[in-house]
Coordinates of C-alpha atoms in Angstrom, one line a residue:
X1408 CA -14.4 -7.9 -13.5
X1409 CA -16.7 -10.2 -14.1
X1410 CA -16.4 -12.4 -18.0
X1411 CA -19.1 -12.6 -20.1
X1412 CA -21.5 -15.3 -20.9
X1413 CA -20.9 -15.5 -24.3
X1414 CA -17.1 -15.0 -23.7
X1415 CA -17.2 -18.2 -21.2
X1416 CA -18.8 -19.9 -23.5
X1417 CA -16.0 -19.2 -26.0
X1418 CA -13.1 -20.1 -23.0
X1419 CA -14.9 -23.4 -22.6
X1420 CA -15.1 -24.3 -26.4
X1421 CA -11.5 -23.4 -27.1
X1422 CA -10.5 -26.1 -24.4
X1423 CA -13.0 -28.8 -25.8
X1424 CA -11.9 -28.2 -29.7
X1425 CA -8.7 -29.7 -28.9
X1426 CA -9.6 -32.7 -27.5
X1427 CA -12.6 -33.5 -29.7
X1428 CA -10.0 -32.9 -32.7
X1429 CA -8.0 -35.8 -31.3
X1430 CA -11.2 -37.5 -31.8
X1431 CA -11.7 -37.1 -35.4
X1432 CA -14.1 -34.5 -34.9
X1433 CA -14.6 -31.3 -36.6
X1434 CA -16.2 -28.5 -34.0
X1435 CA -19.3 -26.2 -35.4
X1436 CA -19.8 -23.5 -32.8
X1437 CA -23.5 -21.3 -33.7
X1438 CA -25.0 -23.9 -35.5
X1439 CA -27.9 -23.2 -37.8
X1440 CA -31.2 -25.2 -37.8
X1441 CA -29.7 -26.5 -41.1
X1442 CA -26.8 -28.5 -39.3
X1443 CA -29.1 -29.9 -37.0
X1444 CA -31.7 -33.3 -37.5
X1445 CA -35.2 -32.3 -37.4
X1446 CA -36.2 -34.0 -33.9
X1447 CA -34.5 -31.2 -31.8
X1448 CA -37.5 -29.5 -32.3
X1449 CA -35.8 -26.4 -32.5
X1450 CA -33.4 -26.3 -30.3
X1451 CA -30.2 -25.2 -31.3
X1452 CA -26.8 -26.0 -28.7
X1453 CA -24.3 -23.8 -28.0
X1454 CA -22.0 -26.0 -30.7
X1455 CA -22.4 -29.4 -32.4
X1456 CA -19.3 -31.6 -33.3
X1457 CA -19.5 -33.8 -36.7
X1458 CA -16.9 -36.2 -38.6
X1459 CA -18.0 -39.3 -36.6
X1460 CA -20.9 -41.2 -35.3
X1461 CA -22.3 -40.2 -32.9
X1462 CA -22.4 -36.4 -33.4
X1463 CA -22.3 -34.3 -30.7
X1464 CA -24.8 -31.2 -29.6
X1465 CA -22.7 -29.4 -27.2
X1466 CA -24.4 -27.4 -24.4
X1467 CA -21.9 -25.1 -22.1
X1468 CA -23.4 -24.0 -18.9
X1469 CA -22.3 -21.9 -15.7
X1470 CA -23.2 -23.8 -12.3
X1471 CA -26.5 -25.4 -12.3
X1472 CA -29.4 -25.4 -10.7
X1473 CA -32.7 -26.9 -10.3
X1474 CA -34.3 -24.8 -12.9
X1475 CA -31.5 -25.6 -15.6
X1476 CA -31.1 -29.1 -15.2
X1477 CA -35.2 -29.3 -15.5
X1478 CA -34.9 -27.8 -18.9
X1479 CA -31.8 -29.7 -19.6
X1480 CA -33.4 -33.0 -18.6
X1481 CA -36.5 -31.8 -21.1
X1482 CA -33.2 -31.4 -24.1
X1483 CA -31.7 -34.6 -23.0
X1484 CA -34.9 -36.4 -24.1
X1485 CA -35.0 -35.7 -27.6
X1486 CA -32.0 -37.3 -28.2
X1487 CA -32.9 -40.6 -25.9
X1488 CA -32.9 -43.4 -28.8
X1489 CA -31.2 -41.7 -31.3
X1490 CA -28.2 -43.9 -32.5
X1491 CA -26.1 -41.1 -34.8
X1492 CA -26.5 -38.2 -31.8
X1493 CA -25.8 -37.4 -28.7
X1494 CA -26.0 -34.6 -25.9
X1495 CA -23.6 -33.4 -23.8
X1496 CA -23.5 -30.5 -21.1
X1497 CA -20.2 -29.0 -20.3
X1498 CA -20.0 -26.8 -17.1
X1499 CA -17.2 -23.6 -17.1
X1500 CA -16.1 -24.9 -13.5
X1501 CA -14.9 -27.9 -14.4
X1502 CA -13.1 -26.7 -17.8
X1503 CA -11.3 -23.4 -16.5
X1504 CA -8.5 -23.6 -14.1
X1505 CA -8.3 -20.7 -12.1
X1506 CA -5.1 -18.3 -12.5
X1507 CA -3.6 -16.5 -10.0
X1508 CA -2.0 -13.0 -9.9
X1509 CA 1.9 -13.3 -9.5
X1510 CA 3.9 -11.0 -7.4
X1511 CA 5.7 -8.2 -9.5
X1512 CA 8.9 -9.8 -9.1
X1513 CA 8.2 -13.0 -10.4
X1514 CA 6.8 -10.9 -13.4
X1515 CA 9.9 -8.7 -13.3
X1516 CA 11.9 -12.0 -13.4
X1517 CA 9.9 -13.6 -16.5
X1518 CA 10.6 -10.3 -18.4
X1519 CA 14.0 -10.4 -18.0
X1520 CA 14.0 -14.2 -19.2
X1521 CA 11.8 -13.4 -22.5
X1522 CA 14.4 -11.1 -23.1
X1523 CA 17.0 -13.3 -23.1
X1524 CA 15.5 -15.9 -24.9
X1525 CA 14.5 -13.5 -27.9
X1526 CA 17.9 -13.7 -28.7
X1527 CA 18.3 -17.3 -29.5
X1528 CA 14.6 -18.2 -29.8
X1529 CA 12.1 -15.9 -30.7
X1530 CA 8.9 -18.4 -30.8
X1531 CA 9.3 -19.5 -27.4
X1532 CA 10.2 -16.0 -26.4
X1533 CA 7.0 -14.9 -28.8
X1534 CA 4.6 -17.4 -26.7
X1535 CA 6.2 -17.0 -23.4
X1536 CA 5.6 -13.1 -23.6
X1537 CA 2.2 -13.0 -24.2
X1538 CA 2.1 -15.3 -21.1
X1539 CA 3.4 -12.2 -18.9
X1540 CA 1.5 -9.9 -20.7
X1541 CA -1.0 -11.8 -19.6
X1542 CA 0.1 -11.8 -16.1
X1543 CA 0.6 -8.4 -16.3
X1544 CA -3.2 -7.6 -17.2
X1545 CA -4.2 -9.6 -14.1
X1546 CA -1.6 -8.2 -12.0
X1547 CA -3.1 -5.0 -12.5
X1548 CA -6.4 -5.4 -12.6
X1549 CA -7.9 -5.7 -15.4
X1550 CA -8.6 -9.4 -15.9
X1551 CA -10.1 -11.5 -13.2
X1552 CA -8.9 -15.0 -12.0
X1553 CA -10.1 -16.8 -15.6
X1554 CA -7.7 -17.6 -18.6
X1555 CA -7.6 -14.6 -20.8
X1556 CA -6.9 -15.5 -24.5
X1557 CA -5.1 -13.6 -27.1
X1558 CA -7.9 -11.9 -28.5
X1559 CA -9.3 -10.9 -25.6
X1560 CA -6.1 -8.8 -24.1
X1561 CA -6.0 -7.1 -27.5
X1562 CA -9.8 -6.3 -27.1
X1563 CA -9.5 -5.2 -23.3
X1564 CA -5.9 -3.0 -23.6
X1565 CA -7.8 -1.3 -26.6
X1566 CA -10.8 -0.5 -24.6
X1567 CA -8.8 0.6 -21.6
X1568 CA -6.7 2.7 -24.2
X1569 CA -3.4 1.0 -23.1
X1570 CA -3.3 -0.3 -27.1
X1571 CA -3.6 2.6 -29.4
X1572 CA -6.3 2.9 -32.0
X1573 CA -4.4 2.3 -35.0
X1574 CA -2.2 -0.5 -33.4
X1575 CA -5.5 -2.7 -32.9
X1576 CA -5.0 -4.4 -35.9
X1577 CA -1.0 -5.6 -35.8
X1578 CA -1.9 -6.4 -32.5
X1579 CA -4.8 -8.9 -33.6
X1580 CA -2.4 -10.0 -36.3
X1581 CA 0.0 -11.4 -33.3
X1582 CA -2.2 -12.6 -31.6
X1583 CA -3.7 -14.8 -34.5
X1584 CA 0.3 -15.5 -34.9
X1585 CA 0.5 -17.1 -31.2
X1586 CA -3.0 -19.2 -31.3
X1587 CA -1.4 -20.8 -34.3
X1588 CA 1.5 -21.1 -32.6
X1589 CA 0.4 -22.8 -29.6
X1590 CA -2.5 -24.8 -31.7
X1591 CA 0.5 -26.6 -33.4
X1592 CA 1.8 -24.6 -36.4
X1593 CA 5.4 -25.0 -35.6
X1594 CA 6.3 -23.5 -38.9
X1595 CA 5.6 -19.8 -37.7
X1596 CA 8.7 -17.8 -36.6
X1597 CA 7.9 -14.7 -34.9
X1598 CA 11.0 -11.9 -35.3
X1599 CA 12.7 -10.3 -32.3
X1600 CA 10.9 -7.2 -33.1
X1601 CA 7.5 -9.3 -32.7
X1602 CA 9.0 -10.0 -29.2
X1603 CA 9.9 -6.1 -28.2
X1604 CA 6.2 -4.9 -28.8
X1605 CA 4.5 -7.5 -26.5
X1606 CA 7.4 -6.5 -23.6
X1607 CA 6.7 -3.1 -25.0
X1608 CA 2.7 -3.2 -23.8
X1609 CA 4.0 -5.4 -20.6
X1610 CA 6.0 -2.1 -19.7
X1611 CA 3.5 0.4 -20.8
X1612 CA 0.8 -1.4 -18.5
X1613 CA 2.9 -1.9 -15.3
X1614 CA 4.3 1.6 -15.4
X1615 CA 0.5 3.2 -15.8
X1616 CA -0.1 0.9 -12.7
X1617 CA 2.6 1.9 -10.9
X1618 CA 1.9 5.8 -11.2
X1619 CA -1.8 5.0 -10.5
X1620 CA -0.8 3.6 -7.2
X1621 CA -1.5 5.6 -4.4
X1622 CA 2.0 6.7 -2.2

């Protein structure tokens, strides 16, 4: 399965916000020609970070090539002499770490331990498990070696019809709950019954794998 430009793109900004953040800046993914200064020319990057000098025009690319760093090059000069802005080029390779598909048992193992630690603590439980779920997607087959995201489970379990129509939205809803979570909003505590439907869809995808195997 091969991930989408526009979805790359995405991957790669989430890992950049984070850090620019710590920076003091504020990230503006789709800019419009209105957020940008008139000697671009008309060019409008991939995202633009603002709240400090110099601004940022933020270009993510896939491996390059002779015909992309031309036109980069041609980008690159309209910002040559311009104290308040800058350009950069991010490339996916060098922001995604690749992630490997664990055996079953170690997935087996991680289940049992999510279980547990509902128990006592339900947001590390609540984070951890959409970690196997996660796993359990790739173990499968249906996400390739890239990180997956929230979101993007929810979207690709609905399509394959492992997530049923009308559970699309709660399911959304927790994964909006665990990117706050994991983006620092300690505050949140997920319930145990939060816990049981992501081990829940972990179950429902490994047992459809396991009757889909051939014996």
């Amino acid at each position: 399965m091969r991930t989408s430009h526009s979805e790359l793109e995405r991957l790669a900004l989430d890992q950049l916000e984070p850090q620019l953040v710590r920076r003091g800046y504020q990230l503006i993914r789709n800019p419009s020609r209105a957020d940008l200064p008139s000697f671009v020319e008309g060019y409008i990057p991939d995202a633009i970070a603002i709240g400090r000098n110099p601004k940022i025009a933020l270009e993510i690319k896939g491996r390059g090539g002779f015909d992309m760093e031309r036109s980069l090059a041609t980008i690159r000069k309209r910002f040559e002499g311009q104290d308040d802005w800058v350009f950069q080029v991010f490339y996916f390779n060098s922001l995604e770490p690749l992630v490997m598909k664990l055996p079953a048992d170690t997935i087996d193992e991680q289940v049992k331990r999510v279980a547990g630690l509902a128990r006592t603590d339900a947001q590390a439980a609540f984070v951890l498990a959409w970690s196997v779920l996660e796993a359990s997607a790739r173990e499968s087959g249906l996400l390739d070696d890239r990180p997956g995201g929230a979101n993007r489970i929810v979207s690709l379990l609905a399509s394959e019809g492992y997530i049923g129509r009308s559970q699309v939205s709660d399911f959304l809803d927790l994964a909006n709950l665990r990117n706050r979570i994991v983006h620092g909003q300690l505050d949140i505590e997920p319930s145990e019954a939060d816990v049981e439907r992501i081990l829940t869809l972990v179950s429902i995808i490994r047992t459809s794998d396991e009757d889909n195997t051939p014996h």
